[in-house]
Tab-separated table of C-alpha atoms in Angstrom:
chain	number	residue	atom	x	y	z
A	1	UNK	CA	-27.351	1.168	-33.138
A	2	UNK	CA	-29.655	1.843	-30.186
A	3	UNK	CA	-32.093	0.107	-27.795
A	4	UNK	CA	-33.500	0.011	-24.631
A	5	UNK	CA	-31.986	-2.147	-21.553
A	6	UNK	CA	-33.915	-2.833	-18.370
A	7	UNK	CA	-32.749	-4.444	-15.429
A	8	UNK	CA	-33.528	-5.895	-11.649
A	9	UNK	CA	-32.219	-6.889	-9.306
A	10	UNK	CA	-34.267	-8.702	-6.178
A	11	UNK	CA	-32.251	-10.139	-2.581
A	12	UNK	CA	-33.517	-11.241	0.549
A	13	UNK	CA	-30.481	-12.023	2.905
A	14	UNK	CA	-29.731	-13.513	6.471
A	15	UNK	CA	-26.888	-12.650	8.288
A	16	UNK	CA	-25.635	-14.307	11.496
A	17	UNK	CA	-23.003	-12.607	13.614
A	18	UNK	CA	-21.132	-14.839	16.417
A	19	UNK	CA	-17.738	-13.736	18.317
A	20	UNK	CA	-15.856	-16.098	15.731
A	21	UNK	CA	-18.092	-16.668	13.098
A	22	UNK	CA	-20.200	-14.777	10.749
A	23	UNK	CA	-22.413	-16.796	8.506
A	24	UNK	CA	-24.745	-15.284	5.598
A	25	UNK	CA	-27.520	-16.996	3.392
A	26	UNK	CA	-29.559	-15.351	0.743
A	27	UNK	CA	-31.179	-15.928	-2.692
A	28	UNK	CA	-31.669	-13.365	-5.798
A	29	UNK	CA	-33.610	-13.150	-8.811
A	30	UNK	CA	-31.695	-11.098	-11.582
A	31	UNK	CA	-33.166	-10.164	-15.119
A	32	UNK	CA	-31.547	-8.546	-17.852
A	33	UNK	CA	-33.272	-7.384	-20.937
A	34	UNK	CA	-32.536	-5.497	-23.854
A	35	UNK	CA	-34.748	-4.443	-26.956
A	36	UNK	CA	-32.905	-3.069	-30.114
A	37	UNK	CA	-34.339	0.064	-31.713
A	38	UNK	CA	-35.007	-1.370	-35.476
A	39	UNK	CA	-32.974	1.490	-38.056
A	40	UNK	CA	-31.964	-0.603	-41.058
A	41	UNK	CA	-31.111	-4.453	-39.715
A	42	UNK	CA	-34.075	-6.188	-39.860
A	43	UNK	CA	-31.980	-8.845	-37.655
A	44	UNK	CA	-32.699	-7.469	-34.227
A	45	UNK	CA	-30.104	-8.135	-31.505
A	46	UNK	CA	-32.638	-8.458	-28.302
A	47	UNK	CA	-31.929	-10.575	-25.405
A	48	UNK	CA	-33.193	-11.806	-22.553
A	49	UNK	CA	-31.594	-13.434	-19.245
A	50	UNK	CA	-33.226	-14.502	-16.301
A	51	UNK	CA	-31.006	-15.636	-13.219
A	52	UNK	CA	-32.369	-17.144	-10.391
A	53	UNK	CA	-29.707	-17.608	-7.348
A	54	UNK	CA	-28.564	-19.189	-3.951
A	55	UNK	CA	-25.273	-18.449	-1.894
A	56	UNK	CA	-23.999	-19.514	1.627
A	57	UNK	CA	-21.102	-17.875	2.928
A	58	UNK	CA	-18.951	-18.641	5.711
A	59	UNK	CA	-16.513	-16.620	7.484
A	60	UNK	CA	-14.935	-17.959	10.767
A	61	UNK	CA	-11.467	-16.148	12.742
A	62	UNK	CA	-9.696	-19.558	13.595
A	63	UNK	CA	-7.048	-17.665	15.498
A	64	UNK	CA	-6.194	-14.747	15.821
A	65	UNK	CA	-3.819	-15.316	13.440
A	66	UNK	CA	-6.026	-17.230	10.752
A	67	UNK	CA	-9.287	-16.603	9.108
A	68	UNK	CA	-10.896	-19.233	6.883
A	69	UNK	CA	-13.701	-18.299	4.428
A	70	UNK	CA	-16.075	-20.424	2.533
A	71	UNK	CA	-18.591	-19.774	0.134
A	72	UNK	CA	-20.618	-22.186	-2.167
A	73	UNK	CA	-23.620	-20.020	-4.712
A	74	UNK	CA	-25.498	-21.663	-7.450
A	75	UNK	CA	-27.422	-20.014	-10.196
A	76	UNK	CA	-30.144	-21.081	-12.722
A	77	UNK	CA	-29.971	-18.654	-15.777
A	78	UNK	CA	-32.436	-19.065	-18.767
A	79	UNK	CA	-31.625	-16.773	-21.841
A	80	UNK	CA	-33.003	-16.070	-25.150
A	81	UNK	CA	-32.832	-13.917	-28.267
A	82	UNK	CA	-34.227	-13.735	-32.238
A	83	UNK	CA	-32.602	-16.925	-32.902
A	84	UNK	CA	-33.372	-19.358	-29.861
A	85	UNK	CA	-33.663	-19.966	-26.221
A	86	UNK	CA	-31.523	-21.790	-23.944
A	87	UNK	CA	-33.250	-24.767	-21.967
A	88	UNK	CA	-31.287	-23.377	-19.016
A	89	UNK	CA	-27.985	-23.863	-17.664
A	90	UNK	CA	-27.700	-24.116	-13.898
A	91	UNK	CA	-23.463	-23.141	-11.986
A	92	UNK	CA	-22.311	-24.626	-9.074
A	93	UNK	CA	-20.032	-21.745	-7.684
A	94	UNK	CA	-17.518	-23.265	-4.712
A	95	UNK	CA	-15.156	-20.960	-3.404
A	96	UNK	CA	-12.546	-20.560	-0.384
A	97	UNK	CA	-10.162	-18.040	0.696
A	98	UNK	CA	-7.637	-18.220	3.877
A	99	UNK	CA	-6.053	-15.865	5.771
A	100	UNK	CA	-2.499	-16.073	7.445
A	101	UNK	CA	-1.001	-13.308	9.646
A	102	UNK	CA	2.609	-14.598	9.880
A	103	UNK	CA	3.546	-10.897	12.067
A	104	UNK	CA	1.754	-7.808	12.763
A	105	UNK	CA	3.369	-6.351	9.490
A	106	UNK	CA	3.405	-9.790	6.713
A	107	UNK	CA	0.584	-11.967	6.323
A	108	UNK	CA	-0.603	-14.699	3.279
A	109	UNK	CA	-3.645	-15.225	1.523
A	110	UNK	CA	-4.356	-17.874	-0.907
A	111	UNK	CA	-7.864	-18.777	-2.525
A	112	UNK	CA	-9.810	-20.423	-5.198
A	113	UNK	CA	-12.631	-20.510	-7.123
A	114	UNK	CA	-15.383	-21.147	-10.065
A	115	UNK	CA	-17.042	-18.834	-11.848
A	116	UNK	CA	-18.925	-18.260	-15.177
A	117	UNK	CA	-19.980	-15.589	-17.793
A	118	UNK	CA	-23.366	-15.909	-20.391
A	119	UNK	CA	-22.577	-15.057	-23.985
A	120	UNK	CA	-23.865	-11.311	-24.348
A	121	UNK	CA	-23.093	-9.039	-26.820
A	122	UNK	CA	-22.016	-6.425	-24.709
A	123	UNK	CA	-18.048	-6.584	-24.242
A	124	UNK	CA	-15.087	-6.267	-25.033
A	125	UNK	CA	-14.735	-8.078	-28.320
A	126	UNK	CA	-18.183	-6.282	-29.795
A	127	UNK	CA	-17.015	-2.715	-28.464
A	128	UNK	CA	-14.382	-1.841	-31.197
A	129	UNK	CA	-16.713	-2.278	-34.238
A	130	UNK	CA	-19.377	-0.297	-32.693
A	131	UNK	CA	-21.375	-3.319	-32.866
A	132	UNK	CA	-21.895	-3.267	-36.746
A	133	UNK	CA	-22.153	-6.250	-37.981
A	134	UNK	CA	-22.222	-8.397	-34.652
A	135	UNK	CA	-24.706	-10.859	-35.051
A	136	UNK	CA	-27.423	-11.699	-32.629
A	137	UNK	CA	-26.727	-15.082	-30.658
A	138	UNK	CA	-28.185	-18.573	-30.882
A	139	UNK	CA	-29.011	-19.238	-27.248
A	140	UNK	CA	-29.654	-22.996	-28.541
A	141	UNK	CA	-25.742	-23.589	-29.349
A	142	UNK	CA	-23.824	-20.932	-27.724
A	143	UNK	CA	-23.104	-22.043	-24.002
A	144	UNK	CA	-21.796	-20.040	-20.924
A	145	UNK	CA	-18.139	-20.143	-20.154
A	146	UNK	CA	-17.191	-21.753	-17.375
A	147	UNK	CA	-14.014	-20.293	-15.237
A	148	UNK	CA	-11.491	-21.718	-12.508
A	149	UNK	CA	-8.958	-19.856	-10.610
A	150	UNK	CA	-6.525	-19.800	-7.948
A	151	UNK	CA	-4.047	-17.118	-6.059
A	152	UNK	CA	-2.049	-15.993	-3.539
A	153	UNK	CA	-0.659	-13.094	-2.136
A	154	UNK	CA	1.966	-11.792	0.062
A	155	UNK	CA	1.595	-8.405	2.093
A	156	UNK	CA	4.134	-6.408	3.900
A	157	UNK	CA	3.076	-3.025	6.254
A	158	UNK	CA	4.813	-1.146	8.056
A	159	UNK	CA	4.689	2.637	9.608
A	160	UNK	CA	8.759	1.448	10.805
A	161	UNK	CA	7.610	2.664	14.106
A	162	UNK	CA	7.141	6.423	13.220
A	163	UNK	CA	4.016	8.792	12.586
A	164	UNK	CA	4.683	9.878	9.228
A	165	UNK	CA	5.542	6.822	6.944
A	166	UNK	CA	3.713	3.976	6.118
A	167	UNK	CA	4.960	1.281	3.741
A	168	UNK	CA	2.736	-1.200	1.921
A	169	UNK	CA	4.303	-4.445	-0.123
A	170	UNK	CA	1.683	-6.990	-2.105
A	171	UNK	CA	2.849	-9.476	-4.261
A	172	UNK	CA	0.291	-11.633	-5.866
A	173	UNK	CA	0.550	-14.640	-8.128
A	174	UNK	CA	-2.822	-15.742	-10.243
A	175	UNK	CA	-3.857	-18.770	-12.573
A	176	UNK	CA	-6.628	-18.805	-14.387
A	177	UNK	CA	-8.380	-21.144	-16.994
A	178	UNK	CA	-11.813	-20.565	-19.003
A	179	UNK	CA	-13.538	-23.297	-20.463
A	180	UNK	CA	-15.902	-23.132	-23.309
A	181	UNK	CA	-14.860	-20.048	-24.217
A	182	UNK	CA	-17.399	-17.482	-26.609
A	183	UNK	CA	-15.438	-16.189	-29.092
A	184	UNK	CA	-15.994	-14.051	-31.684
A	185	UNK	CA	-15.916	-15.911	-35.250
A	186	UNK	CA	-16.773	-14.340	-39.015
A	187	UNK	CA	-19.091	-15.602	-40.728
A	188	UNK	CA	-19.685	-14.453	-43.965
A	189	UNK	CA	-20.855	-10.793	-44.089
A	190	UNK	CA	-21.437	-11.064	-39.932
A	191	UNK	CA	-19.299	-11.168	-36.781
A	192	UNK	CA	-20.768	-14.733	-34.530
A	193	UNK	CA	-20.442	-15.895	-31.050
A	194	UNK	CA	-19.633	-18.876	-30.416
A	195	UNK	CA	-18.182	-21.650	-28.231
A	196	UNK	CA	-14.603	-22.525	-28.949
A	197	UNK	CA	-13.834	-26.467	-28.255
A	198	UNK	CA	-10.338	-24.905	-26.486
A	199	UNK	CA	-9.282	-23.363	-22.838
A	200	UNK	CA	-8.417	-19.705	-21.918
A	201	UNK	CA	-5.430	-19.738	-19.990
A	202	UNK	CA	-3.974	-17.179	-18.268
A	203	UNK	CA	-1.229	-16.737	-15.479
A	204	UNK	CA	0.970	-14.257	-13.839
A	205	UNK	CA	1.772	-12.094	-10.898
A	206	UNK	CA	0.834	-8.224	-9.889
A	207	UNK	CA	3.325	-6.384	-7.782
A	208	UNK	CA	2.280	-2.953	-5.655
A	209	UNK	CA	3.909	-1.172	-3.634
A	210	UNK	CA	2.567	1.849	-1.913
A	211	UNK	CA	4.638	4.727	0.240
A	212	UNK	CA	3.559	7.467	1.936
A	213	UNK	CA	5.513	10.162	3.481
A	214	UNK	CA	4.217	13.182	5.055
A	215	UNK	CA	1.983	14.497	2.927
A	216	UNK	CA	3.272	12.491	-0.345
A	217	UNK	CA	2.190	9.293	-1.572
A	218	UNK	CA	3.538	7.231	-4.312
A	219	UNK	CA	1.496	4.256	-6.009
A	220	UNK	CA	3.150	1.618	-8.384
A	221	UNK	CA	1.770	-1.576	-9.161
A	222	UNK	CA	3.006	-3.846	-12.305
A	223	UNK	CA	1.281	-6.393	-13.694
A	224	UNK	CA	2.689	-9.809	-16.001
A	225	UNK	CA	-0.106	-11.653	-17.749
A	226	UNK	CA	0.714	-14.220	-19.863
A	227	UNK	CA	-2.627	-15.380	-21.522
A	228	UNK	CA	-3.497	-17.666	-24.066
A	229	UNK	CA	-6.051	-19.824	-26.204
A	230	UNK	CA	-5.061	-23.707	-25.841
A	231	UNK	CA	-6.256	-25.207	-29.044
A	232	UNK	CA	-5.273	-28.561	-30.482
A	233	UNK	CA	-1.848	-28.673	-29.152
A	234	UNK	CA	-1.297	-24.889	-30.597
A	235	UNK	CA	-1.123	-21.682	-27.821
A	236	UNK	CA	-2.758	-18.808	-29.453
A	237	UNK	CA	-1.832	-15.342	-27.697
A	238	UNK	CA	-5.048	-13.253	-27.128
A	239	UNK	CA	-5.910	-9.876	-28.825
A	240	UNK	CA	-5.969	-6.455	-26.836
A	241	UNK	CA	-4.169	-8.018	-23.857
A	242	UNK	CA	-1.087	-6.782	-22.846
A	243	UNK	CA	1.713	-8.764	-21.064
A	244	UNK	CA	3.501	-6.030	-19.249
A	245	UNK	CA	1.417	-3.090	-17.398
A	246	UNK	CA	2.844	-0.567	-15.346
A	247	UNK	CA	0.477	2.036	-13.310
A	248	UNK	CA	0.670	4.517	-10.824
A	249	UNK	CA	0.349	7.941	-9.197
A	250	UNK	CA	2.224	10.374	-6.837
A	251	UNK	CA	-0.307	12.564	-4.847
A	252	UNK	CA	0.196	15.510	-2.230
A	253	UNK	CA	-2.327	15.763	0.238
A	254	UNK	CA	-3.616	19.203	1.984
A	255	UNK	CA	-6.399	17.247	3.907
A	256	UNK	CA	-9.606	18.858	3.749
A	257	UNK	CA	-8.601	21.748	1.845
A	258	UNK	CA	-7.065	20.687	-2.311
A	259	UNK	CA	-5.094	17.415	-3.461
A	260	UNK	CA	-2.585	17.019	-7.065
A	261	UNK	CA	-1.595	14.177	-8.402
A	262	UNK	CA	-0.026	12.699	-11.473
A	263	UNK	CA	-1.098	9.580	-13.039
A	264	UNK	CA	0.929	7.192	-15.667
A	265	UNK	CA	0.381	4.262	-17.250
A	266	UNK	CA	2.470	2.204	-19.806
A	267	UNK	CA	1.312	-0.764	-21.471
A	268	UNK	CA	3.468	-3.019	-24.027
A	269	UNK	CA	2.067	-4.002	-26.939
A	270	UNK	CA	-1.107	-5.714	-27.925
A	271	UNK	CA	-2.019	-8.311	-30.653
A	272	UNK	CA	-4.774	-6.838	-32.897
A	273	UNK	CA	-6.987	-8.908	-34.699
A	274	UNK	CA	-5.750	-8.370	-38.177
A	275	UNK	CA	-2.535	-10.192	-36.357
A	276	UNK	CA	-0.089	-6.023	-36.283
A	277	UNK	CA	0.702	-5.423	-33.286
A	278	UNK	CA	0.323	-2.246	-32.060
A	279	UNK	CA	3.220	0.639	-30.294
């Protein structure tokens, strides 16, 4: 498996700076294609996207204690391959994130959003068989999935009035739901995209919590996922995704001069797709 992938990327942006408000407008033209070297599949995997984009953002400081932010983008994408082109699929992207500092030391954010992905065979579902025997998709019937979201998050600092600690709390809470989602299907001797008629649903919280002392610092973040395919009435748990995740590091510092750390990570166990689960 081989090919070539080119890519662009084209902006032209406007930004406006006031004392309370900062306000930026811009459009893009993105394209995306990739050309499969032919060894012994005569069925070759090329595609082709081409994304044409708008985007207003809006950030204005209330108060000095709240900041609102709003953001509205819409794309046009038009994609093709072997087996058929789309006739185009145009996102309206609203978004809006606020900003809450309760003290110096604890504020609250909460936002929302919309979002989308175009069926590609490049990801995480194709990466594990090397992409033998993924089949090349049918831009005529496979759609883009279509994402909504919302969060919030808590955040406690503190140096405790000294000059060598510093504390850092966040506790964040996420929900998440995909629509359309492209799955990966068999299909007799090949491995198909396609849209499922169910919802992607995931939900759960990340905790960090980062100290630093002298010229230590200590990282830990842990992370609860609890993510799911809704389909007629049934809840399907996901492959490869893990509901408890713990990371972090401990580093000392010599600034300027030489740094050592050590890094762990522990991850429970994960639904494969032959339905074991692994250590």
């Amino acid at each position: 498996f081989g090919g070539t992938q080119i890519n662009s990327f084209s902006e032209l942006n406007y930004n406006l700076n006031k004392e309370r408000h900062n306000l930026n407008i811009g459009a893009n033209l993105y394209t995306d294609q990739f050309k499969e070297r032919e060894f012994i599949t005569p069925n070759l995997r090329n595609q082709y996207y081409t994304t044409f984009g708008g985007y207003v953002n809006h950030l204005w400081d209330v108060h000095e204690k709240f900041a609102l932010e709003t953001g509205f983008r819409t794309d046009y994408v038009m994609a093709n391959s072997a087996y058929g082109k789309s006739k185009g699929e145009a996102f309206y992207l609203p978004r809006i994130s606020a900003l809450y500092k309760v003290v110096k030391s604890f504020s609250i954010r909460a936002g929302g959003g919309m979002g989308y992905r175009m069926p590609t065979i490049f990801n995480e579902e194709s990466e594990p068989y090397g992409y033998d025997g993924i089949d090349a998709i049918d831009f005529e019937s496979v759609t883009a999935e279509r994402s909504y979201n919302g969060n919030i998050d808590f955040k406690f600092q503190s140096t405790f009035d000294t000059e060598n600690i510093l504390l850092s709390f966040n506790q964040m809470f996420f929900y998440n739901v995909i629509d359309n989602p492209v799955l990966l299907y068999q299909n007799g001797g090949l491995l198909t995209y396609q849209n499922s008629s169910g919802q992607v649903q995931s939900r759960g919280f990340e905790s960090q919590i980062k100290l630093t002392f002298w010229k230590f610092t200590w990282f830990l973040g842990y992370t609860y996922t609890d993510a799911y395919l809704a389909l007629a009435g049934n809840e399907f748990g996901l492959t490869l995704t893990p509901i408890h995740s713990i990371k972090g590091d401990l580093l000392f510092v010599e600034d300027n001069k030489w740094r050592i750390g050590w890094d762990y990570e522990l991850k429970s166990e994960q639904l494969l797709s032959t339905g074991q689960l692994t250590p």
